[in-house]
PDB file of C-alpha atoms in Angstrom:
ATOM      1  CA  UNK A   1      -0.725   2.997  -5.828  1.00  0.00           C
ATOM      2  CA  UNK A   2       0.851   0.632  -8.368  1.00  0.00           C
ATOM      3  CA  UNK A   3       4.101   0.645  -6.361  1.00  0.00           C
ATOM      4  CA  UNK A   4       2.204   0.015  -3.090  1.00  0.00           C
ATOM      5  CA  UNK A   5       0.360  -2.917  -4.662  1.00  0.00           C
ATOM      6  CA  UNK A   6       3.600  -4.413  -5.972  1.00  0.00           C
ATOM      7  CA  UNK A   7       5.262  -4.087  -2.575  1.00  0.00           C
ATOM      8  CA  UNK A   8       2.304  -5.743  -0.841  1.00  0.00           C
ATOM      9  CA  UNK A   9       2.275  -8.690  -3.232  1.00  0.00           C
ATOM     10  CA  UNK A  10       6.047  -9.176  -3.146  1.00  0.00           C
ATOM     11  CA  UNK A  11       6.375  -8.893   0.630  1.00  0.00           C
ATOM     12  CA  UNK A  12       3.516 -11.338   1.185  1.00  0.00           C
ATOM     13  CA  UNK A  13       5.201 -13.728  -1.241  1.00  0.00           C
ATOM     14  CA  UNK A  14       8.492 -13.324   0.633  1.00  0.00           C
ATOM     15  CA  UNK A  15       6.805 -14.169   3.936  1.00  0.00           C
ATOM     16  CA  UNK A  16       5.295 -17.300   2.386  1.00  0.00           C
ATOM     17  CA  UNK A  17       8.732 -18.821   1.807  1.00  0.00           C
ATOM     18  CA  UNK A  18       9.806 -21.689   4.045  1.00  0.00           C
ATOM     19  CA  UNK A  19      12.675 -19.808   5.700  1.00  0.00           C
ATOM     20  CA  UNK A  20      10.645 -16.696   6.418  1.00  0.00           C
ATOM     21  CA  UNK A  21       7.771 -18.679   7.915  1.00  0.00           C
ATOM     22  CA  UNK A  22      10.176 -19.506  10.744  1.00  0.00           C
ATOM     23  CA  UNK A  23      11.033 -15.810  10.917  1.00  0.00           C
ATOM     24  CA  UNK A  24       7.375 -14.817  11.238  1.00  0.00           C
ATOM     25  CA  UNK A  25       6.903 -17.454  13.947  1.00  0.00           C
ATOM     26  CA  UNK A  26       9.904 -16.050  15.849  1.00  0.00           C
ATOM     27  CA  UNK A  27       8.486 -12.534  15.505  1.00  0.00           C
ATOM     28  CA  UNK A  28       5.116 -13.679  16.844  1.00  0.00           C
ATOM     29  CA  UNK A  29       6.897 -15.353  19.756  1.00  0.00           C
ATOM     30  CA  UNK A  30       8.522 -12.037  20.723  1.00  0.00           C
ATOM     31  CA  UNK A  31       5.367  -9.943  20.325  1.00  0.00           C
ATOM     32  CA  UNK A  32       2.888 -12.275  22.059  1.00  0.00           C
ATOM     33  CA  UNK A  33       4.259 -11.809  25.623  1.00  0.00           C
ATOM     34  CA  UNK A  34       4.059  -8.030  25.160  1.00  0.00           C
ATOM     35  CA  UNK A  35       0.453  -8.204  23.996  1.00  0.00           C
ATOM     36  CA  UNK A  36      -0.494 -10.446  26.918  1.00  0.00           C
ATOM     37  CA  UNK A  37       0.273  -7.576  29.287  1.00  0.00           C
ATOM     38  CA  UNK A  38      -1.141  -4.826  27.049  1.00  0.00           C
ATOM     39  CA  UNK A  39      -4.614  -3.599  27.956  1.00  0.00           C
ATOM     40  CA  UNK A  40      -6.946  -1.059  26.435  1.00  0.00           C
ATOM     41  CA  UNK A  41      -9.767  -0.711  23.942  1.00  0.00           C
ATOM     42  CA  UNK A  42      -8.102  -0.468  20.516  1.00  0.00           C
ATOM     43  CA  UNK A  43      -5.154  -2.082  18.702  1.00  0.00           C
ATOM     44  CA  UNK A  44      -3.980  -1.063  15.231  1.00  0.00           C
ATOM     45  CA  UNK A  45      -1.558  -2.944  12.980  1.00  0.00           C
ATOM     46  CA  UNK A  46      -0.219  -1.096   9.954  1.00  0.00           C
ATOM     47  CA  UNK A  47       2.260  -2.191   7.313  1.00  0.00           C
ATOM     48  CA  UNK A  48       2.749  -3.555   3.808  1.00  0.00           C
ATOM     49  CA  UNK A  49       1.049  -6.924   4.230  1.00  0.00           C
ATOM     50  CA  UNK A  50      -2.595  -8.017   4.330  1.00  0.00           C
ATOM     51  CA  UNK A  51      -2.408 -11.522   5.809  1.00  0.00           C
ATOM     52  CA  UNK A  52       0.287 -11.266   8.479  1.00  0.00           C
ATOM     53  CA  UNK A  53      -1.700 -10.339  11.591  1.00  0.00           C
ATOM     54  CA  UNK A  54       0.493 -10.282  14.700  1.00  0.00           C
ATOM     55  CA  UNK A  55      -2.247  -9.740  17.299  1.00  0.00           C
ATOM     56  CA  UNK A  56      -3.912 -13.171  17.403  1.00  0.00           C
ATOM     57  CA  UNK A  57      -3.459 -13.549  21.176  1.00  0.00           C
ATOM     58  CA  UNK A  58      -4.083  -9.934  22.142  1.00  0.00           C
ATOM     59  CA  UNK A  59      -6.341  -9.251  25.135  1.00  0.00           C
ATOM     60  CA  UNK A  60      -7.620  -6.143  23.330  1.00  0.00           C
ATOM     61  CA  UNK A  61     -10.897  -6.990  21.632  1.00  0.00           C
ATOM     62  CA  UNK A  62     -11.025  -4.322  18.917  1.00  0.00           C
ATOM     63  CA  UNK A  63      -8.113  -4.928  16.525  1.00  0.00           C
ATOM     64  CA  UNK A  64      -7.868  -3.139  13.166  1.00  0.00           C
ATOM     65  CA  UNK A  65      -5.553  -4.038  10.261  1.00  0.00           C
ATOM     66  CA  UNK A  66      -4.506  -1.087   8.062  1.00  0.00           C
ATOM     67  CA  UNK A  67      -2.691  -1.299   4.718  1.00  0.00           C
ATOM     68  CA  UNK A  68      -2.394   0.856   1.563  1.00  0.00           C
ATOM     69  CA  UNK A  69      -4.449  -1.691  -0.394  1.00  0.00           C
ATOM     70  CA  UNK A  70      -7.550  -3.758   0.367  1.00  0.00           C
ATOM     71  CA  UNK A  71      -7.604  -7.527   0.738  1.00  0.00           C
ATOM     72  CA  UNK A  72      -6.994 -10.288   3.253  1.00  0.00           C
ATOM     73  CA  UNK A  73      -7.604  -9.225   6.835  1.00  0.00           C
ATOM     74  CA  UNK A  74      -7.388  -5.493   6.054  1.00  0.00           C
ATOM     75  CA  UNK A  75     -10.185  -3.447   7.634  1.00  0.00           C
ATOM     76  CA  UNK A  76      -8.797   0.056   6.925  1.00  0.00           C
ATOM     77  CA  UNK A  77      -7.195   1.271   3.680  1.00  0.00           C
ATOM     78  CA  UNK A  78      -4.971   4.352   4.011  1.00  0.00           C
ATOM     79  CA  UNK A  79      -1.459   5.680   3.582  1.00  0.00           C
ATOM     80  CA  UNK A  80       0.782   5.332   6.606  1.00  0.00           C
ATOM     81  CA  UNK A  81       1.681   9.026   6.757  1.00  0.00           C
ATOM     82  CA  UNK A  82      -2.013  10.068   6.871  1.00  0.00           C
ATOM     83  CA  UNK A  83      -3.804   7.746   9.264  1.00  0.00           C
ATOM     84  CA  UNK A  84      -7.588   8.343   9.334  1.00  0.00           C
ATOM     85  CA  UNK A  85      -7.698   7.828  13.096  1.00  0.00           C
ATOM     86  CA  UNK A  86      -8.313  10.330  15.871  1.00  0.00           C
ATOM     87  CA  UNK A  87      -5.466  11.614  18.030  1.00  0.00           C
ATOM     88  CA  UNK A  88      -4.783   9.797  21.324  1.00  0.00           C
ATOM     89  CA  UNK A  89      -7.210   6.977  20.534  1.00  0.00           C
ATOM     90  CA  UNK A  90      -5.206   3.756  20.017  1.00  0.00           C
ATOM     91  CA  UNK A  91      -3.722   1.801  22.932  1.00  0.00           C
ATOM     92  CA  UNK A  92      -1.328  -0.419  20.939  1.00  0.00           C
ATOM     93  CA  UNK A  93       0.154   0.133  17.471  1.00  0.00           C
ATOM     94  CA  UNK A  94       2.086  -2.572  15.616  1.00  0.00           C
ATOM     95  CA  UNK A  95       4.097  -1.087  12.735  1.00  0.00           C
ATOM     96  CA  UNK A  96       5.036  -4.100  10.596  1.00  0.00           C
ATOM     97  CA  UNK A  97       7.504  -2.827   7.946  1.00  0.00           C
ATOM     98  CA  UNK A  98       5.633   0.493   7.919  1.00  0.00           C
ATOM     99  CA  UNK A  99       8.925   2.443   7.835  1.00  0.00           C
ATOM    100  CA  UNK A 100      10.791   0.229   5.361  1.00  0.00           C
ATOM    101  CA  UNK A 101       9.103   1.209   2.090  1.00  0.00           C
ATOM    102  CA  UNK A 102       8.458   4.926   2.427  1.00  0.00           C
ATOM    103  CA  UNK A 103      10.378   8.070   1.541  1.00  0.00           C
ATOM    104  CA  UNK A 104       8.838   9.775   4.586  1.00  0.00           C
ATOM    105  CA  UNK A 105       9.625   7.495   7.553  1.00  0.00           C
ATOM    106  CA  UNK A 106       9.760  10.343  10.063  1.00  0.00           C
ATOM    107  CA  UNK A 107       6.282  11.545   9.034  1.00  0.00           C
ATOM    108  CA  UNK A 108       4.952   8.000   9.410  1.00  0.00           C
ATOM    109  CA  UNK A 109       6.449   7.793  12.889  1.00  0.00           C
ATOM    110  CA  UNK A 110       4.853  11.113  13.833  1.00  0.00           C
ATOM    111  CA  UNK A 111       1.465   9.747  12.806  1.00  0.00           C
ATOM    112  CA  UNK A 112       2.016   6.665  14.963  1.00  0.00           C
ATOM    113  CA  UNK A 113       2.892   8.886  17.908  1.00  0.00           C
ATOM    114  CA  UNK A 114      -0.164  11.058  17.270  1.00  0.00           C
ATOM    115  CA  UNK A 115      -2.759   8.272  17.329  1.00  0.00           C
ATOM    116  CA  UNK A 116      -1.315   6.558  20.415  1.00  0.00           C
ATOM    117  CA  UNK A 117      -2.984   7.176  23.751  1.00  0.00           C
ATOM    118  CA  UNK A 118      -0.825   8.509  26.615  1.00  0.00           C
ATOM    119  CA  UNK A 119       1.232   5.529  27.814  1.00  0.00           C
ATOM    120  CA  UNK A 120       0.183   3.663  24.671  1.00  0.00           C
ATOM    121  CA  UNK A 121       2.555   1.011  23.347  1.00  0.00           C
ATOM    122  CA  UNK A 122       4.304   1.026  19.969  1.00  0.00           C
ATOM    123  CA  UNK A 123       5.894  -2.071  18.415  1.00  0.00           C
ATOM    124  CA  UNK A 124       8.044  -1.332  15.355  1.00  0.00           C
ATOM    125  CA  UNK A 125       9.249  -4.208  13.144  1.00  0.00           C
ATOM    126  CA  UNK A 126      11.746  -3.463  10.393  1.00  0.00           C
ATOM    127  CA  UNK A 127      14.473  -4.943   8.221  1.00  0.00           C
ATOM    128  CA  UNK A 128      17.892  -4.705   9.826  1.00  0.00           C
ATOM    129  CA  UNK A 129      20.391  -3.005   7.448  1.00  0.00           C
ATOM    130  CA  UNK A 130      23.248  -4.672   9.377  1.00  0.00           C
ATOM    131  CA  UNK A 131      22.066  -8.249   8.891  1.00  0.00           C
ATOM    132  CA  UNK A 132      24.203 -10.707   6.855  1.00  0.00           C
ATOM    133  CA  UNK A 133      21.541 -10.806   4.121  1.00  0.00           C
ATOM    134  CA  UNK A 134      21.270  -7.009   3.799  1.00  0.00           C
ATOM    135  CA  UNK A 135      23.908  -6.987   1.068  1.00  0.00           C
ATOM    136  CA  UNK A 136      21.975  -9.575  -0.933  1.00  0.00           C
ATOM    137  CA  UNK A 137      18.838  -7.433  -0.692  1.00  0.00           C
ATOM    138  CA  UNK A 138      20.731  -4.392  -1.987  1.00  0.00           C
ATOM    139  CA  UNK A 139      22.136  -6.318  -4.946  1.00  0.00           C
ATOM    140  CA  UNK A 140      18.711  -7.690  -5.841  1.00  0.00           C
ATOM    141  CA  UNK A 141      17.300  -4.181  -5.602  1.00  0.00           C
ATOM    142  CA  UNK A 142      19.958  -2.869  -7.997  1.00  0.00           C
ATOM    143  CA  UNK A 143      19.050  -5.733 -10.325  1.00  0.00           C
ATOM    144  CA  UNK A 144      15.472  -4.437 -10.471  1.00  0.00           C
ATOM    145  CA  UNK A 145      13.608  -6.655  -7.999  1.00  0.00           C
ATOM    146  CA  UNK A 146      10.292  -4.802  -7.372  1.00  0.00           C
ATOM    147  CA  UNK A 147      10.405  -5.346  -3.596  1.00  0.00           C
ATOM    148  CA  UNK A 148      14.024  -4.703  -2.729  1.00  0.00           C
ATOM    149  CA  UNK A 149      14.508  -1.735  -5.036  1.00  0.00           C
ATOM    150  CA  UNK A 150      11.858   0.100  -2.986  1.00  0.00           C
ATOM    151  CA  UNK A 151      13.362  -0.930   0.351  1.00  0.00           C
ATOM    152  CA  UNK A 152      14.815   1.927   2.375  1.00  0.00           C
ATOM    153  CA  UNK A 153      15.286   0.517   5.886  1.00  0.00           C
ATOM    154  CA  UNK A 154      15.639   2.715   8.949  1.00  0.00           C
ATOM    155  CA  UNK A 155      18.488   1.562  11.171  1.00  0.00           C
ATOM    156  CA  UNK A 156      17.496   0.626  14.700  1.00  0.00           C
ATOM    157  CA  UNK A 157      19.828   3.178  16.306  1.00  0.00           C
ATOM    158  CA  UNK A 158      18.472   6.025  14.201  1.00  0.00           C
ATOM    159  CA  UNK A 159      14.945   4.859  15.055  1.00  0.00           C
ATOM    160  CA  UNK A 160      15.730   5.014  18.779  1.00  0.00           C
ATOM    161  CA  UNK A 161      16.826   8.650  18.367  1.00  0.00           C
ATOM    162  CA  UNK A 162      13.614   9.518  16.548  1.00  0.00           C
ATOM    163  CA  UNK A 163      11.510   7.831  19.211  1.00  0.00           C
ATOM    164  CA  UNK A 164      13.231   9.810  21.948  1.00  0.00           C
ATOM    165  CA  UNK A 165      12.598  13.110  20.142  1.00  0.00           C
ATOM    166  CA  UNK A 166       8.917  12.233  19.763  1.00  0.00           C
ATOM    167  CA  UNK A 167       8.477  11.487  23.464  1.00  0.00           C
ATOM    168  CA  UNK A 168       8.440   7.700  23.079  1.00  0.00           C
ATOM    169  CA  UNK A 169      10.478   5.843  25.684  1.00  0.00           C
ATOM    170  CA  UNK A 170      12.179   2.681  24.393  1.00  0.00           C
ATOM    171  CA  UNK A 171      11.524  -0.399  26.512  1.00  0.00           C
ATOM    172  CA  UNK A 172      13.424  -3.027  24.505  1.00  0.00           C
ATOM    173  CA  UNK A 173      15.231  -3.721  21.229  1.00  0.00           C
ATOM    174  CA  UNK A 174      15.376  -7.268  19.860  1.00  0.00           C
ATOM    175  CA  UNK A 175      17.098  -8.716  16.782  1.00  0.00           C
ATOM    176  CA  UNK A 176      15.601 -11.821  15.176  1.00  0.00           C
ATOM    177  CA  UNK A 177      17.157 -14.687  13.221  1.00  0.00           C
ATOM    178  CA  UNK A 178      20.450 -13.795  11.516  1.00  0.00           C
ATOM    179  CA  UNK A 179      20.581 -17.371  10.129  1.00  0.00           C
ATOM    180  CA  UNK A 180      17.718 -18.633   7.917  1.00  0.00           C
ATOM    181  CA  UNK A 181      16.062 -21.860   9.077  1.00  0.00           C
ATOM    182  CA  UNK A 182      15.399 -24.354   6.265  1.00  0.00           C
ATOM    183  CA  UNK A 183      13.654 -27.700   6.636  1.00  0.00           C
ATOM    184  CA  UNK A 184      13.568 -29.839   9.766  1.00  0.00           C
ATOM    185  CA  UNK A 185      16.942 -31.606   9.672  1.00  0.00           C
ATOM    186  CA  UNK A 186      20.257 -31.158  11.434  1.00  0.00           C
ATOM    187  CA  UNK A 187      21.124 -27.909   9.626  1.00  0.00           C
ATOM    188  CA  UNK A 188      17.807 -26.427  10.710  1.00  0.00           C
ATOM    189  CA  UNK A 189      18.530 -27.316  14.340  1.00  0.00           C
ATOM    190  CA  UNK A 190      21.989 -25.727  14.095  1.00  0.00           C
ATOM    191  CA  UNK A 191      20.440 -22.595  12.612  1.00  0.00           C
ATOM    192  CA  UNK A 192      17.853 -22.391  15.394  1.00  0.00           C
ATOM    193  CA  UNK A 193      20.590 -22.818  18.001  1.00  0.00           C
ATOM    194  CA  UNK A 194      22.666 -20.035  16.385  1.00  0.00           C
ATOM    195  CA  UNK A 195      19.639 -17.748  16.304  1.00  0.00           C
ATOM    196  CA  UNK A 196      18.852 -18.339  19.993  1.00  0.00           C
ATOM    197  CA  UNK A 197      22.483 -17.675  20.871  1.00  0.00           C
ATOM    198  CA  UNK A 198      22.536 -14.458  18.829  1.00  0.00           C
ATOM    199  CA  UNK A 199      19.293 -13.252  20.394  1.00  0.00           C
ATOM    200  CA  UNK A 200      20.502 -14.060  23.902  1.00  0.00           C
ATOM    201  CA  UNK A 201      23.641 -11.957  23.355  1.00  0.00           C
ATOM    202  CA  UNK A 202      21.647  -9.176  21.619  1.00  0.00           C
ATOM    203  CA  UNK A 203      23.914  -9.254  18.587  1.00  0.00           C
ATOM    204  CA  UNK A 204      22.736  -6.686  15.984  1.00  0.00           C
ATOM    205  CA  UNK A 205      22.780  -9.267  13.176  1.00  0.00           C
ATOM    206  CA  UNK A 206      19.163 -10.389  12.951  1.00  0.00           C
ATOM    207  CA  UNK A 207      17.160 -10.303   9.730  1.00  0.00           C
ATOM    208  CA  UNK A 208      14.578  -8.164  11.550  1.00  0.00           C
ATOM    209  CA  UNK A 209      14.576  -5.906  14.587  1.00  0.00           C
ATOM    210  CA  UNK A 210      11.672  -5.213  16.906  1.00  0.00           C
ATOM    211  CA  UNK A 211      11.509  -2.079  19.054  1.00  0.00           C
ATOM    212  CA  UNK A 212       9.038  -1.728  21.918  1.00  0.00           C
ATOM    213  CA  UNK A 213       8.338   1.851  23.040  1.00  0.00           C
ATOM    214  CA  UNK A 214       5.797   3.647  25.247  1.00  0.00           C
ATOM    215  CA  UNK A 215       4.350   7.113  24.667  1.00  0.00           C
ATOM    216  CA  UNK A 216       5.214   9.420  27.542  1.00  0.00           C
ATOM    217  CA  UNK A 217       2.724  12.120  28.503  1.00  0.00           C
ATOM    218  CA  UNK A 218       5.256  14.780  29.449  1.00  0.00           C
ATOM    219  CA  UNK A 219       7.856  13.922  26.845  1.00  0.00           C
ATOM    220  CA  UNK A 220       9.242  16.323  24.275  1.00  0.00           C
ATOM    221  CA  UNK A 221       7.013  16.070  21.227  1.00  0.00           C
ATOM    222  CA  UNK A 222       7.755  17.644  17.859  1.00  0.00           C
ATOM    223  CA  UNK A 223       4.930  19.501  16.066  1.00  0.00           C
ATOM    224  CA  UNK A 224       2.519  17.094  14.414  1.00  0.00           C
ATOM    225  CA  UNK A 225       1.619  17.626  10.769  1.00  0.00           C
ATOM    226  CA  UNK A 226      -1.973  18.696  10.305  1.00  0.00           C
ATOM    227  CA  UNK A 227      -4.293  16.313   8.482  1.00  0.00           C
ATOM    228  CA  UNK A 228      -6.102  17.738   5.451  1.00  0.00           C
ATOM    229  CA  UNK A 229      -9.492  19.198   6.361  1.00  0.00           C
ATOM    230  CA  UNK A 230     -11.176  16.963   3.816  1.00  0.00           C
ATOM    231  CA  UNK A 231      -9.894  13.850   5.560  1.00  0.00           C
ATOM    232  CA  UNK A 232     -12.403  12.181   7.862  1.00  0.00           C
ATOM    233  CA  UNK A 233     -10.902  10.899  11.067  1.00  0.00           C
ATOM    234  CA  UNK A 234     -12.307   7.681  12.458  1.00  0.00           C
ATOM    235  CA  UNK A 235     -13.351   8.008  16.069  1.00  0.00           C
ATOM    236  CA  UNK A 236     -12.485   4.926  18.085  1.00  0.00           C
ATOM    237  CA  UNK A 237     -15.008   5.364  20.867  1.00  0.00           C
ATOM    238  CA  UNK A 238     -14.563   3.971  24.353  1.00  0.00           C
ATOM    239  CA  UNK A 239     -17.619   2.055  25.632  1.00  0.00           C
ATOM    240  CA  UNK A 240     -19.409   3.649  28.569  1.00  0.00           C
ATOM    241  CA  UNK A 241     -19.388   1.722  31.852  1.00  0.00           C
ATOM    242  CA  UNK A 242     -22.598  -0.054  32.789  1.00  0.00           C
ATOM    243  CA  UNK A 243     -24.899   1.851  35.144  1.00  0.00           C
ATOM    244  CA  UNK A 244     -24.923   0.731  38.761  1.00  0.00           C
ATOM    245  CA  UNK A 245     -28.078  -1.252  39.703  1.00  0.00           C
ATOM    246  CA  UNK A 246     -30.694   0.664  41.735  1.00  0.00           C
ATOM    247  CA  UNK A 247     -31.323  -0.695  45.210  1.00  0.00           C
ATOM    248  CA  UNK A 248     -34.945  -1.038  46.284  1.00  0.00           C
ATOM    249  CA  UNK A 249     -35.758   0.754  49.537  1.00  0.00           C
ATOM    250  CA  UNK A 250     -38.362  -0.597  51.854  1.00  0.00           C
ATOM    251  CA  UNK A 251     -41.310   1.738  52.437  1.00  0.00           C
TER     252      UNK A 251
END
C-alpha cells in the first residue's frame, strides 16, 4: 500500500505540471467524442490518480472513480486486479494508467473484460514506451525516482494482441503529444502544430496512447480468475422501467 500511495501522489504531481496539463487536455479532447456516443447505466474509471476524472461530459449518469487509495473524487477503493464489481455490469470502463504500474497487467485486463457488459466499451490510456521521453523516464527510474522506478508500461501493440485474445475488438489507437507544450508563446504554438501533425499521421511517438475497444459477445475469451469468496461484489443495478399508466374504461 505504501508503494501505491507513493505512485498516486507522484503521478498526480506529474499531471499538475504545466506541460502535462496540456497533455491531459488533449487526452480529454480525444475521449469526450467517444463518451458522447456511449450509452448505458454505469461508467467506471480506474487508475493511479484521484483527481483526474475523464468522464465530465459523459451521458452516463452513474460514474464511479476507483483507485487503490482514498481521496479526491474516488468513490471505490480497490486493487485493479480484484475489482469488487459484478460481472457484465459496467457499460464503459476508462483505464487511466491502470496497466502501467502493476506486475500483473494481464490479470488487470482480464478484470476489465469481466466487468464490461456485452458490447461495453473499454478506453485504455498508457505511457508509450516508444515516445521520445521514454528514455528520460527510464534513466530517472534507475536514479531512484519513486514514480518512474515502478513504471512498467505495456506497449500498444502487445496490448492489442491481449485485447484480441480476450474477445475485445479494437476500434482505434491514438498517440498523443510527442512534443511537450510549454507556455503560450511561439514555441508552444510550434509544439502544438507538431503534435497535431504527428497525431494526424498516427506516428507512434506520443507521450501517451489511447486504445478504444469493444467487448464482443461471441469472441474468444480466456478463463477469468475467480474472485476470493470473502470478497463482496458490488451489484450495479439497472433501474426498472416505469409502469405504463392505466387507462380508465367507461362503464
